[in-house]
Short mmCIF file of C-alpha atoms and ligand atoms in Angstrom, two decimals:
data_model
loop_
_atom_site.label_atom_id
_atom_site.label_comp_id
_atom_site.label_asym_id
_atom_site.label_seq_id
_atom_site.Cartn_x
_atom_site.Cartn_y
_atom_site.Cartn_z
CA MET A 8 -13.81 -0.19 -3.27
CA ASP A 9 -12.25 -1.36 -6.54
CA ARG A 10 -11.74 -5.03 -7.26
CA ILE A 11 -9.57 -6.69 -9.86
CA VAL A 12 -10.81 -9.69 -11.77
CA VAL A 13 -8.17 -11.96 -13.32
CA THR A 14 -9.09 -14.89 -15.50
CA GLY A 15 -6.42 -17.48 -16.32
CA ASN A 16 -5.69 -16.97 -20.01
CA GLY A 17 -2.59 -19.03 -20.77
CA PRO A 18 1.01 -17.93 -21.34
CA LEU A 19 1.79 -14.21 -21.33
CA SER A 20 4.02 -12.77 -24.01
CA GLY A 21 5.08 -9.27 -24.92
CA ALA A 22 6.84 -6.39 -23.19
CA ILE A 23 6.30 -4.46 -19.97
CA GLN A 24 7.87 -1.07 -19.24
CA ILE A 25 9.30 -0.87 -15.73
CA SER A 26 8.48 2.36 -13.87
CA GLY A 27 10.60 4.42 -11.51
CA ALA A 28 10.97 2.97 -8.02
CA LYS A 29 8.26 3.90 -5.52
CA ASN A 30 10.58 3.39 -2.55
CA ALA A 31 13.37 5.46 -4.13
CA CYS A 32 10.96 8.27 -4.98
CA LEU A 33 9.51 8.32 -1.46
CA ALA A 34 13.00 9.01 -0.08
CA LEU A 35 13.99 11.44 -2.85
CA MET A 36 10.95 13.70 -2.49
CA PRO A 37 11.76 14.76 1.12
CA ALA A 38 15.22 15.81 -0.12
CA THR A 39 13.48 18.96 -1.37
CA LEU A 40 13.13 20.04 2.26
CA LEU A 41 16.91 20.39 2.50
CA SER A 42 17.24 23.16 -0.05
CA GLU A 43 15.80 26.49 -1.17
CA SER A 44 16.42 25.58 -4.80
CA PRO A 45 14.14 23.44 -6.99
CA LEU A 46 14.45 19.67 -7.22
CA THR A 47 13.11 17.91 -10.30
CA LEU A 48 12.54 14.17 -10.28
CA THR A 49 12.05 12.46 -13.63
CA ASN A 50 10.82 8.89 -14.17
CA ALA A 51 8.56 9.22 -11.13
CA PRO A 52 5.98 6.46 -10.73
CA ARG A 53 2.32 7.45 -10.76
CA LEU A 54 1.13 5.95 -7.51
CA SER A 55 -1.08 6.84 -4.59
CA ASP A 56 1.88 6.67 -2.16
CA ILE A 57 3.67 9.32 -4.22
CA ARG A 58 0.58 11.54 -4.17
CA MET A 59 0.42 11.04 -0.41
CA MET A 60 4.04 12.18 0.02
CA ALA A 61 3.25 15.21 -2.17
CA THR A 62 0.34 16.05 0.13
CA LEU A 63 2.59 15.78 3.18
CA LEU A 64 5.29 17.99 1.64
CA ARG A 65 2.66 20.59 0.63
CA SER A 66 1.39 20.63 4.22
CA LEU A 67 4.89 21.80 5.18
CA GLY A 68 4.85 24.61 2.63
CA ALA A 69 6.71 22.87 -0.19
CA GLU A 70 5.48 23.29 -3.74
CA VAL A 71 4.99 20.04 -5.60
CA SER A 72 3.77 19.98 -9.18
CA SER A 73 3.22 16.99 -11.29
CA LEU A 74 4.28 17.41 -14.94
CA ALA A 75 4.43 15.21 -18.03
CA ASP A 76 1.37 13.23 -17.04
CA GLY A 77 2.77 12.65 -13.54
CA LYS A 78 6.14 11.28 -14.63
CA VAL A 79 8.00 14.42 -13.59
CA LEU A 80 7.75 15.96 -10.15
CA ALA A 81 8.85 19.55 -9.70
CA LEU A 82 9.50 20.28 -6.04
CA SER A 83 10.51 23.46 -4.30
CA SER A 84 10.92 24.28 -0.63
CA HIS A 85 12.12 27.88 -0.90
CA ALA A 86 9.61 28.98 1.70
CA LEU A 87 8.70 26.28 4.20
CA THR A 88 5.75 27.23 6.35
CA GLY A 89 5.50 24.27 8.69
CA SER A 90 7.56 21.69 10.52
CA ARG A 91 4.83 19.35 11.70
CA ALA A 92 3.87 16.10 9.95
CA GLU A 93 0.34 15.33 11.09
CA TYR A 94 -0.88 11.96 12.30
CA ASP A 95 -3.58 11.88 9.65
CA ILE A 96 -1.02 11.55 6.87
CA VAL A 97 1.73 9.68 8.71
CA ARG A 98 -0.58 6.88 9.87
CA LYS A 99 -1.51 6.19 6.24
CA MET A 100 2.08 5.97 5.05
CA ARG A 101 5.06 5.02 7.18
CA ALA A 102 7.53 6.58 4.75
CA SER A 103 6.24 9.95 6.05
CA ILE A 104 8.82 9.59 8.83
CA LEU A 105 11.43 10.44 6.17
CA VAL A 106 10.61 14.15 6.51
CA LEU A 107 11.96 14.15 10.08
CA GLY A 108 15.69 14.13 9.22
CA PRO A 109 15.53 16.81 6.51
CA LEU A 110 13.23 19.14 8.51
CA LEU A 111 15.49 18.91 11.51
CA ALA A 112 18.58 19.50 9.39
CA ARG A 113 17.14 22.51 7.56
CA LEU A 114 15.04 24.19 10.28
CA GLY A 115 16.61 22.90 13.49
CA HIS A 116 13.26 21.58 14.72
CA ALA A 117 10.43 19.27 13.63
CA GLU A 118 7.38 17.49 14.96
CA VAL A 119 6.45 14.25 13.26
CA SER A 120 3.69 11.89 14.29
CA LEU A 121 4.73 8.35 15.18
CA PRO A 122 3.46 6.00 12.46
CA GLY A 123 1.91 3.35 14.71
CA GLY A 124 1.47 -0.30 13.82
CA CYS A 125 0.84 -1.71 10.40
CA ALA A 126 -0.26 -4.90 8.73
CA ILE A 127 3.17 -6.52 8.42
CA GLY A 128 4.36 -6.25 11.98
CA ALA A 129 5.33 -3.72 14.59
CA ARG A 130 7.78 -1.73 12.41
CA PRO A 131 9.12 0.70 15.00
CA VAL A 132 11.09 3.86 14.16
CA ASP A 133 13.57 3.65 17.05
CA LEU A 134 16.55 3.33 14.69
CA HIS A 135 15.61 6.56 12.91
CA LEU A 136 15.40 8.34 16.25
CA ARG A 137 18.64 6.88 17.68
CA ALA A 138 20.56 7.98 14.58
CA LEU A 139 19.28 11.55 14.84
CA GLU A 140 20.01 11.59 18.57
CA ALA A 141 23.59 10.54 17.85
CA MET A 142 23.74 13.64 15.64
CA GLY A 143 22.81 15.80 18.60
CA ALA A 144 19.03 15.94 18.21
CA GLU A 145 17.01 16.32 21.39
CA LEU A 146 13.87 14.24 21.15
CA ASP A 147 10.74 14.31 23.18
CA LEU A 148 7.96 11.78 22.56
CA ARG A 149 4.68 13.42 23.50
CA ASP A 150 1.05 13.12 22.35
CA GLY A 151 2.00 10.52 19.76
CA TYR A 152 4.51 12.87 18.15
CA VAL A 153 8.29 13.07 18.07
CA HIS A 154 9.23 16.63 18.99
CA ALA A 155 12.78 17.08 17.74
CA ARG A 156 15.22 19.94 18.17
CA ALA A 157 18.80 20.48 17.11
CA PRO A 158 20.58 22.52 19.82
CA GLY A 159 21.99 25.70 18.27
CA GLY A 160 19.81 25.07 15.21
CA ARG A 161 22.17 22.57 13.58
CA LEU A 162 22.81 18.84 13.77
CA LYS A 163 26.37 17.63 14.35
CA GLY A 164 28.30 15.02 12.40
CA ALA A 165 28.55 11.74 14.31
CA ARG A 166 29.41 8.07 14.08
CA VAL A 167 26.15 6.14 13.85
CA VAL A 168 26.26 2.36 14.18
CA PHE A 169 22.94 0.75 13.25
CA PRO A 170 22.29 -2.36 15.36
CA LEU A 171 20.32 -3.80 12.45
CA VAL A 172 20.03 -2.86 8.82
CA SER A 173 17.18 -0.45 8.16
CA VAL A 174 16.48 1.13 4.80
CA GLY A 175 14.36 3.96 6.19
CA ALA A 176 16.66 4.78 9.11
CA THR A 177 19.67 4.89 6.77
CA GLU A 178 17.75 7.25 4.47
CA ASN A 179 16.66 9.53 7.30
CA ALA A 180 20.18 9.72 8.72
CA LEU A 181 21.70 10.28 5.27
CA LEU A 182 19.28 13.11 4.48
CA ALA A 183 19.95 14.74 7.85
CA ALA A 184 23.73 14.34 7.70
CA THR A 185 24.06 16.35 4.47
CA LEU A 186 23.53 19.63 6.35
CA ALA A 187 25.08 18.64 9.71
CA LYS A 188 28.19 20.36 10.97
CA GLY A 189 31.09 17.98 10.46
CA THR A 190 31.42 14.44 9.23
CA THR A 191 28.91 11.64 9.78
CA VAL A 192 29.80 7.99 9.35
CA LEU A 193 26.88 5.57 9.02
CA GLU A 194 27.92 2.03 9.86
CA ASN A 195 25.91 -1.10 9.11
CA ALA A 196 24.03 1.11 6.67
CA ALA A 197 21.48 -0.36 4.26
CA ARG A 198 22.92 -1.02 0.80
CA GLU A 199 19.70 -1.05 -1.23
CA PRO A 200 19.71 0.54 -4.71
CA GLU A 201 17.23 3.10 -3.35
CA ILE A 202 19.93 4.31 -0.94
CA VAL A 203 22.42 4.59 -3.79
CA ASP A 204 19.85 6.55 -5.79
CA LEU A 205 19.23 8.92 -2.88
CA ALA A 206 22.96 9.49 -2.40
CA ARG A 207 23.35 10.27 -6.11
CA CYS A 208 20.57 12.83 -6.02
CA LEU A 209 21.88 14.45 -2.84
CA ARG A 210 25.34 14.63 -4.39
CA ALA A 211 23.85 16.36 -7.45
CA MET A 212 22.38 18.88 -4.97
CA GLY A 213 25.88 19.51 -3.61
CA ALA A 214 26.11 17.01 -0.74
CA ARG A 215 29.45 15.32 -0.02
CA ILE A 216 28.73 11.63 0.27
CA GLY A 217 30.86 8.53 -0.25
CA GLY A 218 30.44 4.79 0.25
CA GLU A 219 26.75 4.45 -0.70
CA GLY A 220 26.00 0.86 -1.71
CA THR A 221 28.44 -0.38 0.97
CA ALA A 222 27.81 -0.85 4.69
CA THR A 223 29.70 2.36 5.55
CA ILE A 224 28.49 5.70 4.24
CA THR A 225 30.45 8.86 4.94
CA VAL A 226 28.86 12.29 4.74
CA GLU A 227 30.73 15.55 5.10
CA GLY A 228 28.13 18.12 6.07
CA VAL A 229 27.82 21.30 3.98
CA ASP A 230 26.23 24.68 4.84
CA SER A 231 23.57 24.54 2.15
CA LEU A 232 22.39 22.48 -0.79
CA GLY A 233 21.35 23.60 -4.26
CA GLY A 234 18.89 22.29 -6.83
CA ALA A 235 19.12 19.25 -9.10
CA THR A 236 17.36 17.19 -11.71
CA HIS A 237 17.46 13.50 -10.99
CA GLU A 238 16.08 10.42 -12.74
CA VAL A 239 14.49 7.93 -10.33
CA VAL A 240 16.07 4.46 -10.55
CA ALA A 241 13.99 1.60 -12.01
CA ASP A 242 11.71 -0.20 -9.56
CA ARG A 243 13.43 -3.51 -8.80
CA ILE A 244 10.36 -4.83 -6.97
CA GLU A 245 8.04 -4.05 -9.87
CA LEU A 246 10.68 -5.61 -12.13
CA GLY A 247 10.92 -8.80 -10.07
CA THR A 248 7.14 -9.01 -9.84
CA TYR A 249 6.60 -8.81 -13.59
CA MET A 250 9.52 -11.16 -14.24
CA LEU A 251 7.36 -13.79 -12.57
CA ALA A 252 4.37 -13.26 -14.89
CA PRO A 253 5.85 -15.19 -17.86
CA VAL A 254 7.27 -17.81 -15.50
CA ILE A 255 4.03 -18.58 -13.67
CA THR A 256 2.07 -18.69 -16.96
CA GLY A 257 4.73 -20.39 -19.11
CA GLY A 258 5.23 -17.48 -21.52
CA GLU A 259 8.03 -15.08 -22.46
CA VAL A 260 8.14 -11.39 -21.55
CA ASP A 261 10.64 -8.53 -22.00
CA LEU A 262 10.94 -6.19 -19.02
CA LEU A 263 11.90 -2.89 -20.61
CA GLY A 264 14.36 -0.84 -18.60
CA GLY A 265 15.07 -3.80 -16.30
CA ARG A 266 18.62 -4.15 -14.95
CA LEU A 267 20.04 -7.44 -13.69
CA ASP A 268 22.26 -5.75 -11.10
CA LEU A 269 19.11 -4.61 -9.27
CA VAL A 270 17.77 -8.16 -8.81
CA GLU A 271 20.80 -10.48 -8.61
CA ALA A 272 19.76 -12.56 -5.58
CA PHE A 273 16.28 -12.95 -7.03
CA VAL A 274 17.64 -14.03 -10.43
CA GLU A 275 19.88 -16.57 -8.69
CA LYS A 276 16.76 -18.21 -7.25
CA LEU A 277 15.01 -18.08 -10.61
CA HIS A 278 17.96 -19.88 -12.19
CA ALA A 279 17.72 -22.54 -9.49
CA ALA A 280 14.01 -22.87 -10.32
CA ASP A 281 15.01 -23.51 -13.97
CA VAL A 282 14.06 -20.12 -15.35
CA GLU A 283 16.00 -18.47 -18.16
CA VAL A 284 16.85 -14.80 -17.62
CA THR A 285 18.69 -12.83 -20.30
CA GLN A 286 19.86 -9.22 -20.34
CA THR A 287 19.02 -7.69 -23.72
CA ASN A 288 19.74 -4.18 -24.95
CA ARG A 289 16.13 -3.24 -24.09
CA GLY A 290 16.03 -4.80 -20.63
CA ILE A 291 15.53 -8.34 -19.33
CA ARG A 292 13.87 -11.29 -21.10
CA VAL A 293 12.38 -14.08 -18.97
CA LYS A 294 10.95 -17.53 -19.74
CA ARG A 295 11.01 -21.05 -18.34
CA ALA A 296 14.17 -22.88 -19.43
CA ASN A 297 12.70 -26.38 -19.72
CA GLY A 298 8.96 -26.13 -19.34
CA VAL A 299 8.78 -26.87 -15.61
CA VAL A 300 9.47 -24.63 -12.63
CA ARG A 301 11.34 -26.38 -9.82
CA ALA A 302 10.99 -25.83 -6.08
CA VAL A 303 13.66 -23.65 -4.42
CA ASP A 304 14.41 -22.52 -0.89
CA VAL A 305 14.42 -18.79 -0.25
CA ALA A 306 15.32 -16.69 2.79
CA THR A 307 14.76 -12.94 2.71
CA ALA A 308 17.62 -10.64 3.72
CA PRO A 309 18.66 -7.01 3.37
CA PHE A 310 20.20 -6.10 -0.01
CA PRO A 311 22.08 -7.71 -1.72
CA GLY A 312 19.99 -10.64 -0.35
CA PHE A 313 16.58 -11.79 -1.55
CA PRO A 314 14.13 -8.88 -1.03
CA THR A 315 11.31 -9.30 1.45
CA ASP A 316 9.21 -7.27 -1.00
CA LEU A 317 9.39 -10.17 -3.50
CA GLN A 318 8.65 -12.94 -1.02
CA ALA A 319 4.87 -13.01 -1.53
CA GLN A 320 5.20 -13.05 -5.32
CA MET A 321 7.78 -15.86 -5.13
CA MET A 322 5.39 -17.82 -2.93
CA ALA A 323 2.72 -17.53 -5.64
CA LEU A 324 5.18 -18.95 -8.17
CA LEU A 325 6.39 -21.75 -5.91
CA SER A 326 2.77 -22.76 -5.21
CA THR A 327 2.76 -24.22 -8.72
CA ALA A 328 6.41 -25.42 -8.85
CA GLN A 329 7.46 -29.05 -8.92
CA GLY A 330 8.45 -30.11 -5.38
CA VAL A 331 8.55 -28.62 -1.91
CA SER A 332 9.98 -25.14 -1.27
CA ARG A 333 10.90 -23.50 2.00
CA LEU A 334 10.42 -19.73 2.29
CA GLU A 335 11.88 -17.97 5.29
CA GLU A 336 10.94 -14.38 6.14
CA THR A 337 13.65 -12.75 8.25
CA ILE A 338 12.84 -9.04 7.92
CA PHE A 339 9.22 -8.64 8.98
CA GLU A 340 7.09 -10.65 11.36
CA ASN A 341 3.57 -11.39 10.18
CA ARG A 342 4.41 -11.15 6.49
CA PHE A 343 2.71 -14.35 5.35
CA MET A 344 -0.83 -13.03 5.23
CA HIS A 345 -1.02 -13.93 1.55
CA ALA A 346 -0.53 -17.62 2.43
CA PRO A 347 -4.13 -18.28 3.53
CA GLU A 348 -5.40 -16.34 0.51
CA LEU A 349 -3.24 -18.42 -1.85
CA ALA A 350 -4.54 -21.50 -0.02
CA ARG A 351 -8.07 -20.42 -1.00
CA MET A 352 -6.87 -20.85 -4.57
CA GLY A 353 -5.68 -24.40 -3.89
CA ALA A 354 -2.07 -23.70 -2.85
CA ARG A 355 -0.58 -26.05 -0.22
CA ILE A 356 1.25 -23.88 2.27
CA ASP A 357 2.13 -24.64 5.86
CA VAL A 358 3.28 -21.65 7.91
CA GLN A 359 5.24 -22.19 11.14
CA GLY A 360 6.53 -18.92 12.60
CA GLY A 361 8.76 -17.24 10.03
CA VAL A 362 8.92 -20.24 7.70
CA ALA A 363 6.43 -21.27 5.02
CA THR A 364 6.65 -24.70 3.45
CA VAL A 365 5.08 -24.72 0.01
CA THR A 366 4.21 -27.95 -1.76
CA GLY A 367 3.68 -27.24 -5.45
CA VAL A 368 0.30 -28.19 -6.92
CA GLU A 369 -0.42 -28.84 -10.60
CA ARG A 370 -2.91 -26.01 -10.98
CA LEU A 371 -4.34 -23.22 -8.86
CA LYS A 372 -8.05 -22.47 -9.02
CA GLY A 373 -9.62 -19.02 -9.19
CA ALA A 374 -11.35 -17.78 -6.03
CA PRO A 375 -12.43 -14.56 -4.35
CA VAL A 376 -9.42 -13.37 -2.33
CA MET A 377 -8.47 -10.35 -0.30
CA ALA A 378 -5.33 -8.27 -0.58
CA THR A 379 -3.79 -7.69 2.85
CA ASP A 380 -0.83 -5.52 1.87
CA LEU A 381 0.88 -4.18 -1.19
CA ARG A 382 3.07 -7.13 -2.14
CA ALA A 383 0.46 -9.67 -1.04
CA SER A 384 -2.04 -8.10 -3.42
CA VAL A 385 0.17 -8.51 -6.45
CA SER A 386 1.04 -12.10 -5.48
CA LEU A 387 -2.68 -12.89 -5.71
CA ILE A 388 -2.83 -11.34 -9.16
CA LEU A 389 0.15 -13.44 -10.29
CA ALA A 390 -1.56 -16.53 -8.90
CA GLY A 391 -4.75 -15.52 -10.72
CA LEU A 392 -2.88 -15.33 -14.04
CA ALA A 393 -1.96 -19.00 -13.69
CA ALA A 394 -5.19 -20.21 -12.11
CA GLU A 395 -8.07 -21.96 -13.74
CA GLY A 396 -11.12 -19.69 -13.85
CA GLU A 397 -11.76 -16.35 -12.24
CA THR A 398 -9.93 -14.75 -9.31
CA VAL A 399 -11.47 -11.66 -7.77
CA VAL A 400 -9.02 -9.63 -5.69
CA SER A 401 -10.65 -7.16 -3.33
CA ARG A 402 -9.02 -4.33 -1.35
CA VAL A 403 -6.89 -3.41 -4.34
CA TYR A 404 -6.17 0.03 -2.91
CA HIS A 405 -3.08 -1.69 -1.53
CA LEU A 406 -2.03 -2.45 -5.08
CA ASP A 407 -2.51 1.12 -6.24
CA ARG A 408 0.03 2.27 -3.68
CA GLY A 409 2.84 0.47 -5.44
CA TYR A 410 1.94 -0.74 -8.93
CA GLU A 411 1.24 1.69 -11.73
CA ARG A 412 -1.40 0.67 -14.27
CA VAL A 413 -1.15 -3.01 -13.48
CA GLU A 414 -4.12 -3.98 -15.67
CA GLU A 415 -2.66 -2.14 -18.67
CA LYS A 416 0.81 -3.59 -18.24
CA LEU A 417 -0.32 -7.19 -17.85
CA GLY A 418 -3.22 -6.78 -20.28
CA ALA A 419 -0.79 -5.78 -23.06
CA CYS A 420 0.89 -9.18 -22.65
CA GLY A 421 -2.35 -11.09 -23.08
CA ALA A 422 -3.59 -11.27 -19.50
CA LYS A 423 -7.33 -11.18 -18.99
CA ILE A 424 -7.52 -8.67 -16.20
CA GLU A 425 -9.99 -5.93 -15.44
CA ARG A 426 -10.76 -3.48 -12.72
CA ILE A 427 -14.26 -3.18 -11.41
CA ALA A 428 -14.65 0.29 -10.03
CA GLY A 429 -16.09 0.70 -6.56
CA GLU A 430 -16.40 3.61 -4.22
CA GLY A 431 -13.46 5.17 -2.39
CA SER A 432 -10.03 6.34 -3.53
CA ALA A 433 -6.73 4.65 -2.76
CA GLU A 434 -5.81 7.55 -0.50
CA ALA A 435 -9.04 7.26 1.46
CA MET A 436 -8.68 3.52 1.76
CA ALA A 437 -5.03 3.37 2.74
CA GLU A 438 -5.64 2.98 6.43
CA GLU A 439 -3.22 0.18 7.13
CA GLY A 440 0.05 1.99 6.55
CA VAL A 441 1.98 -0.66 4.65
CA SER A 442 4.45 0.65 2.15
C1 LIG B 504 11.63 -0.28 3.39
C2 LIG B 504 10.69 -0.38 2.21
C3 LIG B 504 9.85 -1.65 2.30
C4 LIG B 504 10.76 -2.87 2.47
C5 LIG B 504 11.74 -2.66 3.62
C6 LIG B 504 12.76 -3.78 3.73
C7 LIG B 504 10.22 1.94 1.73
C8 LIG B 504 9.24 3.04 1.70
N1 LIG B 504 9.80 0.78 2.21
O1 LIG B 504 10.81 -0.19 4.56
O2 LIG B 504 9.08 -1.77 1.11
O3 LIG B 504 9.97 -4.00 2.73
O4 LIG B 504 12.46 -1.44 3.44
O5 LIG B 504 13.45 -3.93 2.54
O6 LIG B 504 11.35 2.10 1.28
N2 LIG B 504 13.19 -1.60 12.23
C9 LIG B 504 13.31 -1.34 13.57
N3 LIG B 504 13.43 -0.04 13.97
C10 LIG B 504 13.43 1.00 13.09
C11 LIG B 504 13.31 0.73 11.71
C12 LIG B 504 13.20 -0.59 11.31
O7 LIG B 504 13.32 -2.25 14.40
O8 LIG B 504 13.54 2.15 13.51
C13 LIG B 504 13.07 -3.00 11.77
C14 LIG B 504 11.77 -3.26 11.01
O9 LIG B 504 10.70 -3.56 11.89
C15 LIG B 504 12.17 -4.43 10.15
C16 LIG B 504 13.64 -4.15 9.82
O10 LIG B 504 14.07 -3.22 10.81
O11 LIG B 504 12.09 -5.63 10.88
C17 LIG B 504 13.89 -3.56 8.46
O12 LIG B 504 13.01 -2.48 8.22
P1 LIG B 504 13.41 -1.24 7.31
O13 LIG B 504 14.55 -1.62 6.43
O14 LIG B 504 13.55 -0.05 8.17
O15 LIG B 504 12.12 -1.06 6.42
P2 LIG B 504 11.46 0.28 5.94
O16 LIG B 504 12.50 1.30 5.68
O17 LIG B 504 10.32 0.63 6.83
#
C-alpha cells in the first residue's frame, strides 16, 4: 500500500492547475446510458473513481475510451448488453447507484446492488429510490439488489419533493426524468455546481431542463437523446483544498482555472480568518492578509453553504489558527475521523457529537497518521505541509480516488512530498466506499 511522506518545508509559492470535478464527472459518465449516440467528456480528472465508473459502464456494454492521456473520455452506449450493476463494483463506490436512473429510463428495467455502509456514516439511498418510485418505477429489494422496472417500459413525469437535499438523488432523478413521458418537477433539489454541470450536458444531448442551480428543477421528458461534447466543470473541492496550502504554510499560490463562484461560502470563511483571496485572469490567488490566520466558526450545509467535503481540510487549517474555532458537521454523521489523526500531530480538538472545537496551536508536529477517507487524507497532507518534521500518511488509496497527481501539484510549489510505493492498486484497496 502506498504511503505519502510530507516534510514541512516552509511557505508554498507557485501555481496549481485545478482539474475537472470528480463528482461532476461521476454523474456525467452515466448520462451515456441514456443515448445511442456518443458522449465526449473533456477536462476529465484522472482518478481511480473515474476508472471505477468506466469499469461499471463497460460491464453494462458501454464503450469507454480514455484519450489525451486520460483527460478526454469517449463514451458510447449504442449497444447496451446488461442492466445489472454488480455488488463487487457498487460496494467500492457509492456513486455507482447513479446508473440506476438512466438504465431504468433507457431500458425500462435495471438491477443495481445496494451500496451498503461506508466510513462516513450510513448514507442510505432511499431518496434515490423514492424519486424513481414517484416516476412510476416498481422496485423490489431482494438479495441486496434493487430490482427496478418501469411499467410499460417508460418512466412517467412526476412531482418529486425531496425531504432533504441530496446531491446523488437529485442527479439520479434528473438523469431519469430526461426520457420520462411528461414533465417532472424536482423540488428541494440540490443546487451544487455538479448538478448545474450535469443539466448543461444533458441539455446539450437534447434534454429539456430548466431551473438547475435553484431548488426547483423542471424536466420535460423527450423520446430520445443525442450525442454531445461537454467540458467537465472545475473541481471546487480540489480548488478549496489547494487554496488552503498557501494559507497553512504562509505562502502565496495561484489556483489556475479556479472560479470564485464555485467556492463563495468557503471564501467568506477564509476572509473571516484574515486570508486574502483575489480573482485574477488566470484563476484565484490566495495568501494570508496579515501574517496570522484567525479562528472562525464553520457549519457545513448543502450548496451554496460551506461544503462538507472541505470540512476536514478547514479543520487542518484551524488547528494552527489563532483562537478557538467551532466546526459543525450537519451533512454526515461520523465525519470527524481525521480529528484523532490531527491530534496525533499535536492539534487540540475536542469532538462532541457533530461539533468539533479546535484550539489553535503554534505548530503541528509530523507523525505517522492514517487516512480514513478521501477528504480526511488530504487534510493530513495539508497539516503535514505546515508541521515540523516528517508526516507519513498511510492508506493513501483514499487520496487517489479524488486528487490527481497530488505530489506533483504540491511539489511544484515547493512542498517536500513523496510517494513511497507499496503493493496494491487504488481500485483493489478501495473497500470502504467513500466518495
Ligand atoms: C455527494 C458527493 C460527496 C459529498 C456529498 C454532500 C458525489 C459522488 N459525492 O455525495 O462528495 O460529500 O454529495 O455534498 O457527488 N441521504 C439519505 N438518503 C439518500 C441519499 C442521501 O438519507 O437516499 C443523506 C445522506 O446520508 C447525507 C445527506 O443525505 O446525510 C446528503 O447526502 P448526498 O447529498 O446524497 O450525498 P452524495 O450524493 O452521496
